[in-house]
XYZ file of C-alpha atoms in Angstrom:
254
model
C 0.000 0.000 0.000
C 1.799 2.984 -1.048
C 1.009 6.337 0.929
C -1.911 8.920 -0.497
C -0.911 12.118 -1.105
C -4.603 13.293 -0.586
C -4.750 13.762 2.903
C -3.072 16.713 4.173
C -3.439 17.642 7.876
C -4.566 21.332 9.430
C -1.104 22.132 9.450
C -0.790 22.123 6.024
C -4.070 23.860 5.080
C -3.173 26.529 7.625
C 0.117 27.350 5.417
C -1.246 27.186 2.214
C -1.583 30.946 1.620
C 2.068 31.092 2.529
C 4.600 30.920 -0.349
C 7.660 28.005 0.231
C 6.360 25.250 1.873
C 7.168 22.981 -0.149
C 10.276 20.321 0.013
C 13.288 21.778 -1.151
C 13.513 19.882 -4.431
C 10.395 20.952 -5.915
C 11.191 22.986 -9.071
C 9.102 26.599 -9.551
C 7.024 26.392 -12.493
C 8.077 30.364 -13.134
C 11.978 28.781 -13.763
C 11.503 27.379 -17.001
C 10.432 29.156 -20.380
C 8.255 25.297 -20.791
C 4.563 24.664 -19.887
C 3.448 28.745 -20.407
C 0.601 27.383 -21.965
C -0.371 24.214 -20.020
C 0.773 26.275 -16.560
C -2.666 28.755 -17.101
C -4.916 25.639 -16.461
C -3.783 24.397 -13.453
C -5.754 25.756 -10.090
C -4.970 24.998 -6.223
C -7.849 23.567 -4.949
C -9.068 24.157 -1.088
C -12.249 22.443 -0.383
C -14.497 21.566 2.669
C -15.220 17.319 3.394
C -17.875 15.979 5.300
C -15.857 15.573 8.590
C -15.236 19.407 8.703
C -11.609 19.878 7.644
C -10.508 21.459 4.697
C -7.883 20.239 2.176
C -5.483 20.992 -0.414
C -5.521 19.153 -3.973
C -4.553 20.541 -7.608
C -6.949 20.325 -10.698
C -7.049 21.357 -14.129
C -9.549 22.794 -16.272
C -9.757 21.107 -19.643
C -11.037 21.851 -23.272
C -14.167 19.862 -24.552
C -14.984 19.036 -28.561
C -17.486 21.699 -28.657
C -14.534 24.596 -27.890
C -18.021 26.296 -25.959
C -15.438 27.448 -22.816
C -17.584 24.747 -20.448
C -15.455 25.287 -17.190
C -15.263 21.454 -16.480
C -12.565 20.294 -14.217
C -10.230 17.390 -13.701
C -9.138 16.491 -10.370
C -8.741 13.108 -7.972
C -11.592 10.855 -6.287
C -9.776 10.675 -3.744
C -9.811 15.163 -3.376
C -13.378 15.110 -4.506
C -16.165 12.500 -4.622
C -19.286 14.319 -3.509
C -21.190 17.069 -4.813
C -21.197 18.352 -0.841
C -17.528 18.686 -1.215
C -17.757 20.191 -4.599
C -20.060 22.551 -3.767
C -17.499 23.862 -1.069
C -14.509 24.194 -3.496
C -12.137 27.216 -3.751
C -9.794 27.391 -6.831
C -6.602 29.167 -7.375
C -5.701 30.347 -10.459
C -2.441 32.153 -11.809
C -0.791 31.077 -8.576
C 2.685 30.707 -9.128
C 5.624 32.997 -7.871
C 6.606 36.315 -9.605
C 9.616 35.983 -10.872
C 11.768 32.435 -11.037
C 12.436 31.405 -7.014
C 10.863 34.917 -6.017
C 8.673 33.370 -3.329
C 6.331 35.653 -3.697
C 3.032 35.307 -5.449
C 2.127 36.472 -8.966
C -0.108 40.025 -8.932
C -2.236 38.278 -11.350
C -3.376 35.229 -9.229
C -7.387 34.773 -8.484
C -9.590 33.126 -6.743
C -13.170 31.800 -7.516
C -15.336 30.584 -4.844
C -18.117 29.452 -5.936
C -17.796 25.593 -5.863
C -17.985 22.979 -9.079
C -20.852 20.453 -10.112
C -19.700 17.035 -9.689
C -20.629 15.088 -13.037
C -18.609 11.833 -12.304
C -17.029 10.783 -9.628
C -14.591 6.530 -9.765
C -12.602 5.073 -7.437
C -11.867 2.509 -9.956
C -9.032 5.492 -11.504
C -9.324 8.039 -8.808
C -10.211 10.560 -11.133
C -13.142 12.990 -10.926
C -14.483 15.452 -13.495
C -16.518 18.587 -11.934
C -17.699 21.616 -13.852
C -17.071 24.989 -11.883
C -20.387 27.264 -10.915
C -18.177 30.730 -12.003
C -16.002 30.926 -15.050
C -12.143 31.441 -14.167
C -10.627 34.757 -14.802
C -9.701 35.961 -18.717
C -6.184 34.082 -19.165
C -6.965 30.796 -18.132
C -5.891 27.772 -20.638
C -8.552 25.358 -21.226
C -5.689 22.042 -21.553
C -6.141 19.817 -23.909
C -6.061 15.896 -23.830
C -5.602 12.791 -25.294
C -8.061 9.383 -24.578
C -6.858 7.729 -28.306
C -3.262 6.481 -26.991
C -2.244 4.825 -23.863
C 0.744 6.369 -22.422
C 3.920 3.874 -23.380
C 7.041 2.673 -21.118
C 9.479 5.356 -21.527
C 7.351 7.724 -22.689
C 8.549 11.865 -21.667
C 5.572 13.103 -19.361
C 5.776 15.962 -16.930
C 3.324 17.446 -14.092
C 2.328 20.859 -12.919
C 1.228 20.958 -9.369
C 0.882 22.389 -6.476
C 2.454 20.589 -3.212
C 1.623 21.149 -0.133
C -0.495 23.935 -1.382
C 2.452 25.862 -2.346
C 3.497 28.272 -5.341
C 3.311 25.983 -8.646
C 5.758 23.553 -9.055
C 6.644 20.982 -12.200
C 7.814 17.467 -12.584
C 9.489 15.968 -15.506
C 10.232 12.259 -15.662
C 8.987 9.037 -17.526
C 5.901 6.565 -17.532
C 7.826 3.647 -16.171
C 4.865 0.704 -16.323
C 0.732 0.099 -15.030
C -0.320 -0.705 -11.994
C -3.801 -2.364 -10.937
C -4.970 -0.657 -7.834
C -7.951 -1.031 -5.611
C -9.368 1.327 -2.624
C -8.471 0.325 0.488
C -10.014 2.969 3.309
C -8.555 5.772 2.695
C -5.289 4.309 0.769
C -5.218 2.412 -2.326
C -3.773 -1.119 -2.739
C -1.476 -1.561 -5.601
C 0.258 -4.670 -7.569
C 1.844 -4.962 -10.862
C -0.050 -4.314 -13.745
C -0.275 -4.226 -17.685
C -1.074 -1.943 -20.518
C -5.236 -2.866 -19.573
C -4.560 -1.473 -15.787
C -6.179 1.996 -14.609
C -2.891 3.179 -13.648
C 0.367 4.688 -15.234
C 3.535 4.349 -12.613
C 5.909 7.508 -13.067
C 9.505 8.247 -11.861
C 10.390 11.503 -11.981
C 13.978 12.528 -13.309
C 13.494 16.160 -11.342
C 11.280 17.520 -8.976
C 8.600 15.572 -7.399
C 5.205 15.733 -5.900
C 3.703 16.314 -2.133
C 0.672 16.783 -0.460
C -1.749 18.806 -2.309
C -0.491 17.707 -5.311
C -2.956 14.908 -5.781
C -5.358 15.319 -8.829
C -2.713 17.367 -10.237
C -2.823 16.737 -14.301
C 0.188 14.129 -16.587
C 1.029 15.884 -19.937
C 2.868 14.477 -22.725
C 3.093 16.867 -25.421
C 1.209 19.317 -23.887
C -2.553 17.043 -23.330
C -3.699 15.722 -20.503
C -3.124 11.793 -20.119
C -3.707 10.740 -16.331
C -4.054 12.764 -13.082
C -1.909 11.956 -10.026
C -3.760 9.644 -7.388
C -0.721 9.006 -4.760
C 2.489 7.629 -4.948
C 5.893 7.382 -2.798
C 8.100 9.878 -4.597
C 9.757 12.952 -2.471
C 12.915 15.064 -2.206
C 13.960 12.018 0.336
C 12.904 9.090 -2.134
C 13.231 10.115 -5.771
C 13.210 6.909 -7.045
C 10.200 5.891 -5.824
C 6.989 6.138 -8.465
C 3.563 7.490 -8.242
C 0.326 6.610 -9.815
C -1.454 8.203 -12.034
C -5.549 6.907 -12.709
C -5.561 6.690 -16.626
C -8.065 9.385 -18.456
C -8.103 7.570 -21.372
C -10.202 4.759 -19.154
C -12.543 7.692 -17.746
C -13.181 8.880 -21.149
C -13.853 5.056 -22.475
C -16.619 4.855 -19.787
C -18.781 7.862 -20.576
C-alpha cells in the first residue's frame, strides 16, 4: 500500500496561503520558459469534506470538442467525490511565484469561490471530473487531452502541481509501467499491472510531488493523459513512483 498524497493535515491547510512550503527539491514552475501554456490551467484547490476539515488538492480545467469554454474540471476521487464537497470548493488560479524562485506570489493570481458540479465521480481510476459554478478569470488555458493512446514505457511526461499547497511547481520524468490498484479505506492497494490497468507508474527525473499535489494533471506533449492519485516519490525518495488513474479509461466509460 503505497502512501496517499490526498490527505493533508490542518497544518498544512493553515500554510497554504504562505509561499515556500514545499520540500526543497520541488522545481518553480516560473523557472523554465516550458509549460506557459499548459501552466494557465492548473488551479490549487481548497475544499471543505464531510468531517469538517478542509484540504489541499490541484486540478485542471480542460477543453471539450465543442470549444463552448464549459469550465469542467479534472481532479482526484480521492480530493473530490461528492457534490457536498464540490459545492465547497475554492480554486486558485495564476498562482505561481513572480519571478523564477521569487517566493512571492504572482499580482495576477485569483480566486473563484463558488464551488464545481460534480458530473462523475470513480474510485476505480481516482479521477473525478466537476464543472465549476463561475467561469475562471480571462487568461486561463482550457488544456487539452488525449483518450486515443495509452501512455507507453518510456514515454517523456511531466506534471504541474501544487504541493503542499504551495506556489506551482513541475515534474518531468517518464511513464515507467501500469499498476492495478484497488481502494483500500482511505489508501489504495497496488500490484503490478499491464497496458489494460487503470494506472500509469511515473519516476520523476526532477522535482517531485507532495501533499496537495494529488489530482494534479500528466502531460505528454502538452494534453492531458492521467491525473496523479498518490504515490511514494519525495525530495527524500526520488526513485520511488507514483500513480497516475488513466483518463483515457474515464473517457472510455462515458
Amino acid at each position: 500500500i503505497y502512501q496517499n498524497l490526498s490527505l493533508p493535515t490542518e497544518a498544512e491547510l493553515a500554510e497554504a496561503a504562505k509561499a515556500d512550503t514545499s520540500a526543497a527539491c520541488n522545481l518553480d514552475a516560473s523557472c523554465t520558459n516550458n509549460y506557459q501554456t499548459e501552466r494557465n490551467a492548473v488551479a490549487r484547490m481548497v475544499f471543505t469534506r464531510s468531517d469538517g476539515k478542509s484540504y489541499l488538492c490541484t486540478g485542471t480545467l480542460l477543453n471539450n470538442t465543442k470549444g463552448d469554454f464549459a469550465p469542467y474540471f479534472l481532479t482526484g476521487n480521492h480530493c473530490i467525490s461528492t457534490q457536498s464537497a464540490a459545492s465547497t470548493l475554492q480554486t486558485n488560479w495564476f498562482y505561481r511565484s513572480s519571478s523564477c524562485n521569487s517566493g512571492v506570489p504572482s499580482a495576477n493570481a485569483a480566486v473563484r469561490s463558488a464551488g464545481a458540479t460534480l458530473l462523475y465521480a470513480a474510485s476505480a481510476t481516482d479521477l473525478s471530473f466537476l464543472q465549476l459554478n463561475e467561469m475562471p478569470p480571462v487568461g486561463v488555458t482550457l488544456a487539452g487531452w488525449d483518450a486515443r493512446t495509452a501512455g507507453q514505457t518510456g514515454e517523456a511526461v511531466y506534471g504541474l502541481h501544487h504541493p503542499r499547497g504551495d506556489l506551482l511547481k513541475y515534474s518531468v520524468g517518464a511513464v515507467t509501467g501500469y499498476r492495478e490498484c484497488k481502494p483500500d479505506g482511505e489508501d489504495y492497494d497496488c500490484s503490478p499491472g499491464d497496458a489494460n490497468s487503470n494506472f500509469y507508474t511515473v519516476r520523476w527525473s526532477q522535482g517531485t510531488t507532495e501533499g496537495g499535489s494529488s489530482g494534479s494533471s500528466l502531460f505528454r506533449r502538452g494534453r492531458v493523459i492521467a491525473a496523479l492519485s498518490g504515490g511514494g516519490a519525495s525530495c527524500d525518495t526520488p526513485d520511488l513512483a507514483d500513480e497516475y488513474g488513466r483518463f483515457d479509461k474515464v473517457f472510455s466509460s462515458r
